mmCIF file of C-alpha atoms in Angstrom:
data_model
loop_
_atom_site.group_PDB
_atom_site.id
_atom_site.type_symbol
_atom_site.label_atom_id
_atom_site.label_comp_id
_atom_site.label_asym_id
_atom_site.label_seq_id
_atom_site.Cartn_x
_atom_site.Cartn_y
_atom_site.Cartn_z
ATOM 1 C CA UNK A 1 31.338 100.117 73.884
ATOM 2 C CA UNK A 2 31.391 101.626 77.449
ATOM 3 C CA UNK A 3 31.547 98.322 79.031
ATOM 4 C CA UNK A 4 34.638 96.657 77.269
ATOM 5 C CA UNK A 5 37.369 98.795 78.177
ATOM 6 C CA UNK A 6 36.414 98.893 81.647
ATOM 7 C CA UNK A 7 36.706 94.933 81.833
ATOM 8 C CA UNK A 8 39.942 95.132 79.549
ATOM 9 C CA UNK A 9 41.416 97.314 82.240
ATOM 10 C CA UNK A 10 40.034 95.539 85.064
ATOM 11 C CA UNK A 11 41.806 92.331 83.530
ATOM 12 C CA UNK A 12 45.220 93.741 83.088
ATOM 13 C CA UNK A 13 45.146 94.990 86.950
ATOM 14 C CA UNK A 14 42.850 93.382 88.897
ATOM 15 C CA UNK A 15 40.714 96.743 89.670
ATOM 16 C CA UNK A 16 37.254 97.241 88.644
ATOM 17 C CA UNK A 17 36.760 99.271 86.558
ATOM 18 C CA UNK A 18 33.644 97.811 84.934
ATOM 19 C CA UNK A 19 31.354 100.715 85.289
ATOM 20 C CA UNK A 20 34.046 103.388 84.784
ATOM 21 C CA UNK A 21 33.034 104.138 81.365
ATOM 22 C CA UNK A 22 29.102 103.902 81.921
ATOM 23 C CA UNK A 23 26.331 106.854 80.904
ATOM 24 C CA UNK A 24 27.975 110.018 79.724
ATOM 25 C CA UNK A 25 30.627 108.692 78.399
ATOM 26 C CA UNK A 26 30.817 109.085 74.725
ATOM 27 C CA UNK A 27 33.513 107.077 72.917
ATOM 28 C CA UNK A 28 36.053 110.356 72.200
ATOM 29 C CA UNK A 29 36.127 110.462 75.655
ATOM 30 C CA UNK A 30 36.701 106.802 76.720
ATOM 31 C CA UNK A 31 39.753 106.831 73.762
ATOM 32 C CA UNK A 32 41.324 109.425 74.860
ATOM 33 C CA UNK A 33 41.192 107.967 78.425
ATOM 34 C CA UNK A 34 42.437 104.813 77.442
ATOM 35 C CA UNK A 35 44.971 106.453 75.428
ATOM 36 C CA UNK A 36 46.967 108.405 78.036
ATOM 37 C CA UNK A 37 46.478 105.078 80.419
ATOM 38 C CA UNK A 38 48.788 103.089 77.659
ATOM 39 C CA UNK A 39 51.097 105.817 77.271
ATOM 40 C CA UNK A 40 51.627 106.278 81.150
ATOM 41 C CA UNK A 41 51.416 102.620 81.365
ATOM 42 C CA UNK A 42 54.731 102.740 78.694
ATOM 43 C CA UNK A 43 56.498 104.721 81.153
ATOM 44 C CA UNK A 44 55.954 102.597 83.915
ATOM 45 C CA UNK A 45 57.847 99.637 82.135
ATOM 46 C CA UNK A 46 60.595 101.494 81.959
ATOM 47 C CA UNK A 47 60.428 102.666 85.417
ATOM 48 C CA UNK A 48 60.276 99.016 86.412
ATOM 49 C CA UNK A 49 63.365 98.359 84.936
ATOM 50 C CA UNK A 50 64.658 100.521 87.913
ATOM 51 C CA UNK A 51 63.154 99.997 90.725
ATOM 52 C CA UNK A 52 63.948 97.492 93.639
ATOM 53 C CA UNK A 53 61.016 95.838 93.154
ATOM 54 C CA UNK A 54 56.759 96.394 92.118
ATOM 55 C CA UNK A 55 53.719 94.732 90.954
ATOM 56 C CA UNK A 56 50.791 95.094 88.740
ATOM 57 C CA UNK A 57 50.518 98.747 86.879
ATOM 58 C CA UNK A 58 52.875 101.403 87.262
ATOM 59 C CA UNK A 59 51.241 104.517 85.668
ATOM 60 C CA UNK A 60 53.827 107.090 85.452
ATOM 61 C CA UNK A 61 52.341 110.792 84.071
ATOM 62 C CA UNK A 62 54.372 113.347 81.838
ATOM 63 C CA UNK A 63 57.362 115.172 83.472
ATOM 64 C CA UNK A 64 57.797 112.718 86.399
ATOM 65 C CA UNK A 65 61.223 112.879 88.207
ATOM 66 C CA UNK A 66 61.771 109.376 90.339
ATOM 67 C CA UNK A 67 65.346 109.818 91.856
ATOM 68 C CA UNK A 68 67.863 106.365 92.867
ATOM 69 C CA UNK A 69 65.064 104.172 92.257
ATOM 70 C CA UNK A 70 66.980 101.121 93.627
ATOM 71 C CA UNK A 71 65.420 102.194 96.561
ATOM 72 C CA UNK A 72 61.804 102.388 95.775
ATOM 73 C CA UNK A 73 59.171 99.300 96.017
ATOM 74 C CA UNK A 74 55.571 99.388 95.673
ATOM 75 C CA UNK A 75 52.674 97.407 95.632
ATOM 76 C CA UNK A 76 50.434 96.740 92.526
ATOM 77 C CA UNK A 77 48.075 99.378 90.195
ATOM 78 C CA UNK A 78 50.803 102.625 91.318
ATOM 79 C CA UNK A 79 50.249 105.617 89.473
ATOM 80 C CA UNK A 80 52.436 108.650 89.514
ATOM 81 C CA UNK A 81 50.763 111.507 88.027
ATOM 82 C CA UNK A 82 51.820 114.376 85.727
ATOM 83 C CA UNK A 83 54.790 116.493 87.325
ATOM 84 C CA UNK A 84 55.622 114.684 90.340
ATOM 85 C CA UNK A 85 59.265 114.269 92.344
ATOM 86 C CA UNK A 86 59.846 111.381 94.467
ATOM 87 C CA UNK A 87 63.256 111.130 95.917
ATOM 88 C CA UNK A 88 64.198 107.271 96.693
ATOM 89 C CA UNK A 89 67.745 107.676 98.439
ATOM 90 C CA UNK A 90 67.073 107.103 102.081
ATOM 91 C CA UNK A 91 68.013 104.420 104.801
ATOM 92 C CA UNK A 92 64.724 102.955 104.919
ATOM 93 C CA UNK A 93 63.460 103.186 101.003
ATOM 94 C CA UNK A 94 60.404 104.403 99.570
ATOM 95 C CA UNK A 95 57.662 101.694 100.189
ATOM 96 C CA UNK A 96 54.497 102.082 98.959
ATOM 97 C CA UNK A 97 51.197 99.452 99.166
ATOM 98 C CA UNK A 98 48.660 98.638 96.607
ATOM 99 C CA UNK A 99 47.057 100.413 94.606
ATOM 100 C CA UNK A 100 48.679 104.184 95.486
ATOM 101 C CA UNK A 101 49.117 107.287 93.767
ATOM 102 C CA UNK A 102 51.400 110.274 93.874
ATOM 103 C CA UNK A 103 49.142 113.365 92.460
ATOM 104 C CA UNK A 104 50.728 115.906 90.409
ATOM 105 C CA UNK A 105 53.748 118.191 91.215
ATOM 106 C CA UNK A 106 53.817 116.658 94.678
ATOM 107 C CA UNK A 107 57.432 115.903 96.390
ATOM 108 C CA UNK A 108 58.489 113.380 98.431
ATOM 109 C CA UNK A 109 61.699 114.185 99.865
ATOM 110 C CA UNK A 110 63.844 111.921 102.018
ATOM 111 C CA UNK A 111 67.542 113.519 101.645
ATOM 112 C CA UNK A 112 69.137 116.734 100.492
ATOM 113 C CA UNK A 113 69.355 116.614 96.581
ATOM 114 C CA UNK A 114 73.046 117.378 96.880
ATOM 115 C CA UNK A 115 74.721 115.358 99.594
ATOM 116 C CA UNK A 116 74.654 115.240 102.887
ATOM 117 C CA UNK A 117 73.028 112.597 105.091
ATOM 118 C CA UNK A 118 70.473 110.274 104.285
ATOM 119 C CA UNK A 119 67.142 110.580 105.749
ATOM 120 C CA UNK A 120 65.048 107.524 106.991
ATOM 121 C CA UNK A 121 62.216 107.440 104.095
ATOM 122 C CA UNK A 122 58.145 106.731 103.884
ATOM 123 C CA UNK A 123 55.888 104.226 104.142
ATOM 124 C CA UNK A 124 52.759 104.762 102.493
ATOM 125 C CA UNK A 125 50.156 101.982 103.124
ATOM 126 C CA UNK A 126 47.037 100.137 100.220
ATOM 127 C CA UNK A 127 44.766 102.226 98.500
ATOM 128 C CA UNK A 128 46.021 105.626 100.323
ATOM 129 C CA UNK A 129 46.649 108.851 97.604
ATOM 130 C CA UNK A 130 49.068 111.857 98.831
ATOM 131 C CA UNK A 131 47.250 114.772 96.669
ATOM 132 C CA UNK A 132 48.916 117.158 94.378
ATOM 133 C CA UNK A 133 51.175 119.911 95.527
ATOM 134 C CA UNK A 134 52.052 117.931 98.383
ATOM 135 C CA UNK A 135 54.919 118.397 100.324
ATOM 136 C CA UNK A 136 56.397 114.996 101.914
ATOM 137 C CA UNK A 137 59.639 115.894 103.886
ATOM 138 C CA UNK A 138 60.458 112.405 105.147
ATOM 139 C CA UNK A 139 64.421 113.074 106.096
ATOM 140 C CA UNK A 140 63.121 111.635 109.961
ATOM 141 C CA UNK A 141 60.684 108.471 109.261
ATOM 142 C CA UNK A 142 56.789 109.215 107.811
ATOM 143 C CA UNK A 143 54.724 106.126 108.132
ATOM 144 C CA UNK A 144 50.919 106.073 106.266
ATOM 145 C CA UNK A 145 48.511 103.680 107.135
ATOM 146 C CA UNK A 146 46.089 102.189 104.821
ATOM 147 C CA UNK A 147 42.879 104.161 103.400
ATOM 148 C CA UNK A 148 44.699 107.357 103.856
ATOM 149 C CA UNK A 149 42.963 110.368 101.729
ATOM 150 C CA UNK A 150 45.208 113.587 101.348
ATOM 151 C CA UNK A 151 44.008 116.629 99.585
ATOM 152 C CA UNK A 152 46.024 119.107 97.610
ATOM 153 C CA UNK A 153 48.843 120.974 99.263
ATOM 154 C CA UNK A 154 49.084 119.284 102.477
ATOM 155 C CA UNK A 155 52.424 119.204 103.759
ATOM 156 C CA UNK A 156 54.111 117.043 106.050
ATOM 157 C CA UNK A 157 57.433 117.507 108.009
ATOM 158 C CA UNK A 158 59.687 115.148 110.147
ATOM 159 C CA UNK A 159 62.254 117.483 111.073
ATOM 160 C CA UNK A 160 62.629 120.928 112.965
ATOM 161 C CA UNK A 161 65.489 123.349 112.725
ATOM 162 C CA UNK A 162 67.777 123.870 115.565
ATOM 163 C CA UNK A 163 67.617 127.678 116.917
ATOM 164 C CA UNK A 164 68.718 127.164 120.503
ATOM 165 C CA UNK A 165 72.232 129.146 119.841
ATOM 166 C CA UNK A 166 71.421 132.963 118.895
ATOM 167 C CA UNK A 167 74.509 133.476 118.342
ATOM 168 C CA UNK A 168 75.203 131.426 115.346
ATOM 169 C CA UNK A 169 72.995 131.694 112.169
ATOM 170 C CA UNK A 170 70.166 129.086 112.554
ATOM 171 C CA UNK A 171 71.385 127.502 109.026
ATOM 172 C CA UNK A 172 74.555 126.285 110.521
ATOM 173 C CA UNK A 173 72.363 124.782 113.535
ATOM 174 C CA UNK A 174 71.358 122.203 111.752
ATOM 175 C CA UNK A 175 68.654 119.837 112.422
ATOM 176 C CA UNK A 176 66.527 117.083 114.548
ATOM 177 C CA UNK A 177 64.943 114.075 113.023
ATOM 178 C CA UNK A 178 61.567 112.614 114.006
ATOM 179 C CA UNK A 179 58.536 111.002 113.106
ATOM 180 C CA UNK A 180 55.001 111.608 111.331
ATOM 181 C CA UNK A 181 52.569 108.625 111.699
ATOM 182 C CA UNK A 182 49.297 108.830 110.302
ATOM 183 C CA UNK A 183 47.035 105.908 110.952
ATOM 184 C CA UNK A 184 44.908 104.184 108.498
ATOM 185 C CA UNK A 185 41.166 105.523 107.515
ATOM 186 C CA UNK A 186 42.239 109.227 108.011
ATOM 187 C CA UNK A 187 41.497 112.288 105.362
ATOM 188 C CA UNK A 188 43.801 115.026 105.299
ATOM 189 C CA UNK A 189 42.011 117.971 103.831
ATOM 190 C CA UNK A 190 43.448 120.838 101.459
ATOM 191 C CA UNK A 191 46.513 123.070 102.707
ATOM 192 C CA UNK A 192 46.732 121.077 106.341
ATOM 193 C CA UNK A 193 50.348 121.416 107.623
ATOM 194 C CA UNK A 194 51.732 118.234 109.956
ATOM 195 C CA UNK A 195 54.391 118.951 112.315
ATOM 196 C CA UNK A 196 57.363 116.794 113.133
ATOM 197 C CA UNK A 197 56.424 114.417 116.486
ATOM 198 C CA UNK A 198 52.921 114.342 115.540
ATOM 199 C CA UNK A 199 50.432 110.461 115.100
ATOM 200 C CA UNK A 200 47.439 110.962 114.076
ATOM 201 C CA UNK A 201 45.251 107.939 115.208
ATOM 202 C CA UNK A 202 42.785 106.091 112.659
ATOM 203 C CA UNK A 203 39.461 107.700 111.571
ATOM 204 C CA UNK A 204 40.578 111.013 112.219
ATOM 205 C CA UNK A 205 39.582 114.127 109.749
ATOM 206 C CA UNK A 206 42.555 117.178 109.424
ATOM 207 C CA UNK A 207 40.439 120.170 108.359
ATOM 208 C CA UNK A 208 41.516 122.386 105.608
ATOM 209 C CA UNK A 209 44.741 124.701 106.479
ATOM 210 C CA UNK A 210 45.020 122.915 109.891
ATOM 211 C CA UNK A 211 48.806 123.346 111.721
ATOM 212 C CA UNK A 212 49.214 120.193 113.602
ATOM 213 C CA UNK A 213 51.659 120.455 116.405
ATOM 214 C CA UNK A 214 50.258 117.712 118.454
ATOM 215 C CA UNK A 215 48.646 114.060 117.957
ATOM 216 C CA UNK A 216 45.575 113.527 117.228
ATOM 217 C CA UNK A 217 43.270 110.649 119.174
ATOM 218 C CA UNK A 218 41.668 108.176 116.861
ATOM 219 C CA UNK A 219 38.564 109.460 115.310
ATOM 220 C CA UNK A 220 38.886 112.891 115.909
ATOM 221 C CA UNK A 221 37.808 115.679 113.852
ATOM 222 C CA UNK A 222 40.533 118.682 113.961
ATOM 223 C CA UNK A 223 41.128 121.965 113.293
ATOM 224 C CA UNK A 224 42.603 125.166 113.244
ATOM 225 C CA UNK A 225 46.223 127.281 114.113
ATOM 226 C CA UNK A 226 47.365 125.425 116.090
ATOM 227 C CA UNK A 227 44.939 122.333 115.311
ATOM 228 C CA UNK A 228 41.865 121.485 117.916
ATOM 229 C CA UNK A 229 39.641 118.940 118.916
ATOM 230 C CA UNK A 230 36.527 120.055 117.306
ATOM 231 C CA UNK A 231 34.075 116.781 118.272
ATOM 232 C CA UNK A 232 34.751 113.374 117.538
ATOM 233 C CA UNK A 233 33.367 110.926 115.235
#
């Protein structure tokens, strides 16, 4: 029993999942599993009928919110999980790799929800995960590399308010655009916070509740307010 839905699902995606339901899992457990995968999996064709363009899977959880989805495009095996937002209107899309998921109650955010200009968008490269709670404020251009892990709560932002005038309320200042890049192979842990200007090169770790305000060399282990070199790898 434990071995045939793994190579049923492995099949139908082109993942392995032959020893996913090995010792300690009784068969309850493996239904019930394979149950919410073919409801999500319902979702997702429905959700395809939207998008710009995708491949594979789409797994799309309960509650999930995927705005002007004309602009969205991802890779194979994607899987949106329970709760989730992901705004699509922006000048460059929302363009996702293989085999990447959304975790719950995360938002990606591009452009206002009720007008204004559009942002640029995100890239988000194969097999990288952006963790629930996260915040994504791609309005100037966020660019993920492959292999990317990022814990819950992390939050990312491509844009700073203008305060320069103290004269005139700092919500009328509006604001400037710019980039996050984070390079491929890089974990992100719980709560980090990643400032607008900021690459982070490939290999690097983000301790948990880390305020990046600076880039980050390749390989580096970081951390702190603001965030440090603590040694490299």
């Amino acid at each position: 029993m434990s071995s045939l839905p793994g190579k049923f699902i492995s099949k139908i995606s082109g993942l392995d999942f032959s020893d996913r339901f090995g010792t300690g899992w009784d068969k309850a457990s493996t239904f019930s599993v394979l149950l919410r995968m073919g409801i999500w999996w319902l979702r997702g064709l429905f959700l395809r009928l939207r998008m710009k363009s995708s491949k594979g899977m789409l797994l799309v959880g309960k509650g999930v919110t995927i705005r002007q989805a004309g602009s969205f495009k991802v890779g194979r095996n994607f899987v949106a999980q329970d709760h989730c937002e992901i705004n699509c209107l922006s000048q460059k899309g929302i363009v996702f790799g293989d085999k990447v998921t959304v975790g719950s109650y995360a938002i990606i955010r591009p452009t206002n929800l009720y007008g204004g200009e559009l942002g640029m968008g995100l890239k988000v490269g194969t097999n990288s995960s952006i963790g629930p709670y996260a915040y994504i404020g791609c309005s100037g251009y966020i660019e993920i590399g492959d292999n990317v892990m990022m814990s819950p709560r992390v939050s990312i932002y491509a844009e700073n308010h203008i305060f320069a005038d103290s004269e005139l309320p700092m919500i009328e200042q509006g604001v400037k655009r710019s980039f996050v890049k984070i390079e491929d192979d890089c974990w992100i842990a719980s709560n980090a916070v990643i400032l607008a200007g900021v690459t982070i090169g490939k290999g690097s770790v983000v301790a948990a509740g880390s305020i990046v305000t600076r880039d980050v060399p390749p390989f580096s282990i970081v951390g702190g307010n603001p965030a440090k070199l603590i040694k490299s790898r």
